[in-house]
């Protein structure tokens, strides 16, 4: 069983920044591709950023250039730096420590609210 604990969400104004962190309890974390998802009310959960075990990153078009995903394999963490936040970034954000696993493990998520 893999446990994920997300933190760092909150309320910010448009243009503000937040940094999300996820602690992963998985001894094999370092070799897995991890990612951050988000789910807005009434919408499906979507992948916003991913990072391979070696640090290769990929982003959804709507966050490219504003969000940065990173990981620390020695600490078992994956983070998401979010800048220039927009109201439509408002969602519950979830990390996934193994994008290849079906069904995935999810943490409790962390709420991000961007006010206009």
Short mmCIF file of C-alpha atoms in Angstrom, two decimals:
data_model
loop_
_atom_site.label_atom_id
_atom_site.label_comp_id
_atom_site.label_asym_id
_atom_site.label_seq_id
_atom_site.Cartn_x
_atom_site.Cartn_y
_atom_site.Cartn_z
CA UNK A 1 0.00 0.00 0.00
CA UNK A 2 1.37 3.39 -1.04
CA UNK A 3 0.44 6.42 1.02
CA UNK A 4 0.40 9.93 -0.40
CA UNK A 5 0.07 13.11 1.61
CA UNK A 6 -0.44 16.36 -0.27
CA UNK A 7 0.02 19.78 1.27
CA UNK A 8 0.50 23.41 0.32
CA UNK A 9 -2.85 24.40 -1.08
CA UNK A 10 -4.68 27.55 -0.13
CA UNK A 11 -6.38 30.72 -1.30
CA UNK A 12 -4.49 33.16 -3.49
CA UNK A 13 -5.33 36.06 -5.75
CA UNK A 14 -4.99 35.93 -9.50
CA UNK A 15 -1.32 36.13 -10.41
CA UNK A 16 -0.20 34.65 -7.13
CA UNK A 17 1.90 31.58 -6.45
CA UNK A 18 1.67 28.39 -4.46
CA UNK A 19 3.91 25.41 -3.93
CA UNK A 20 2.35 21.99 -3.45
CA UNK A 21 4.21 19.08 -1.93
CA UNK A 22 3.48 15.38 -1.80
CA UNK A 23 5.13 12.91 0.51
CA UNK A 24 5.22 9.39 -0.91
CA UNK A 25 5.69 6.22 1.09
CA UNK A 26 6.98 3.92 -1.63
CA UNK A 27 10.41 2.33 -1.58
CA UNK A 28 10.32 2.09 -5.39
CA UNK A 29 9.34 5.73 -5.87
CA UNK A 30 12.59 6.76 -7.50
CA UNK A 31 12.04 4.66 -10.62
CA UNK A 32 8.41 5.60 -11.23
CA UNK A 33 6.88 8.42 -13.20
CA UNK A 34 4.93 10.68 -10.86
CA UNK A 35 2.49 13.45 -11.59
CA UNK A 36 0.07 16.04 -10.34
CA UNK A 37 -3.60 15.97 -11.26
CA UNK A 38 -6.40 18.37 -10.54
CA UNK A 39 -10.15 18.15 -10.42
CA UNK A 40 -12.40 21.17 -10.60
CA UNK A 41 -16.06 20.97 -9.55
CA UNK A 42 -18.11 19.18 -12.17
CA UNK A 43 -15.07 18.26 -14.24
CA UNK A 44 -12.99 15.17 -14.72
CA UNK A 45 -9.63 14.79 -13.05
CA UNK A 46 -6.88 15.91 -15.41
CA UNK A 47 -3.14 15.44 -15.48
CA UNK A 48 -1.33 18.77 -15.32
CA UNK A 49 2.31 17.72 -14.97
CA UNK A 50 4.44 14.59 -14.84
CA UNK A 51 8.03 13.76 -14.07
CA UNK A 52 9.96 10.56 -14.73
CA UNK A 53 12.28 9.00 -12.19
CA UNK A 54 15.19 10.67 -13.95
CA UNK A 55 13.56 14.06 -13.98
CA UNK A 56 12.08 14.39 -17.45
CA UNK A 57 9.03 16.62 -17.22
CA UNK A 58 5.88 17.12 -19.23
CA UNK A 59 3.06 19.63 -18.83
CA UNK A 60 -0.48 20.19 -19.97
CA UNK A 61 -0.75 23.04 -22.44
CA UNK A 62 -2.79 25.17 -20.06
CA UNK A 63 -0.08 25.21 -17.37
CA UNK A 64 3.04 25.15 -19.55
CA UNK A 65 5.36 27.97 -18.55
CA UNK A 66 3.53 28.63 -15.27
CA UNK A 67 3.88 25.36 -13.34
CA UNK A 68 7.06 23.47 -12.52
CA UNK A 69 7.11 19.91 -11.26
CA UNK A 70 10.09 18.53 -9.37
CA UNK A 71 10.99 15.57 -7.22
CA UNK A 72 13.43 14.57 -4.52
CA UNK A 73 13.90 10.84 -4.72
CA UNK A 74 16.00 10.74 -1.57
CA UNK A 75 13.16 12.27 0.42
CA UNK A 76 10.31 10.63 -1.45
CA UNK A 77 8.64 13.88 -2.41
CA UNK A 78 7.18 15.38 -5.55
CA UNK A 79 6.36 19.09 -5.71
CA UNK A 80 4.47 21.47 -7.95
CA UNK A 81 5.44 25.13 -8.10
CA UNK A 82 2.53 27.16 -9.47
CA UNK A 83 3.01 30.73 -10.64
CA UNK A 84 0.77 33.25 -12.39
CA UNK A 85 -2.26 31.46 -11.07
CA UNK A 86 -5.60 31.99 -12.80
CA UNK A 87 -9.13 31.53 -11.50
CA UNK A 88 -9.51 28.47 -13.70
CA UNK A 89 -6.62 26.83 -11.85
CA UNK A 90 -9.02 26.46 -8.93
CA UNK A 91 -9.36 22.76 -8.15
CA UNK A 92 -8.43 20.02 -5.76
CA UNK A 93 -4.90 18.91 -6.60
CA UNK A 94 -3.78 15.32 -6.23
CA UNK A 95 -0.42 13.70 -6.66
CA UNK A 96 0.12 10.29 -8.20
CA UNK A 97 3.40 8.54 -7.48
CA UNK A 98 3.05 5.95 -10.23
CA UNK A 99 1.27 6.97 -13.42
CA UNK A 100 1.47 3.40 -14.74
CA UNK A 101 -0.52 1.88 -11.88
CA UNK A 102 -4.18 1.03 -12.44
CA UNK A 103 -6.09 1.78 -10.35
CA UNK A 104 -3.92 4.58 -9.07
CA UNK A 105 -3.26 5.44 -5.47
CA UNK A 106 -4.57 8.86 -4.46
CA UNK A 107 -4.01 11.00 -1.44
CA UNK A 108 -6.61 13.23 0.13
CA UNK A 109 -5.81 16.08 -2.22
CA UNK A 110 -5.21 19.72 -1.45
CA UNK A 111 -7.55 22.58 -2.34
CA UNK A 112 -6.26 25.44 -4.45
CA UNK A 113 -8.54 28.44 -4.83
CA UNK A 114 -7.62 31.40 -7.01
CA UNK A 115 -9.74 34.49 -6.54
CA UNK A 116 -10.33 36.99 -9.34
#
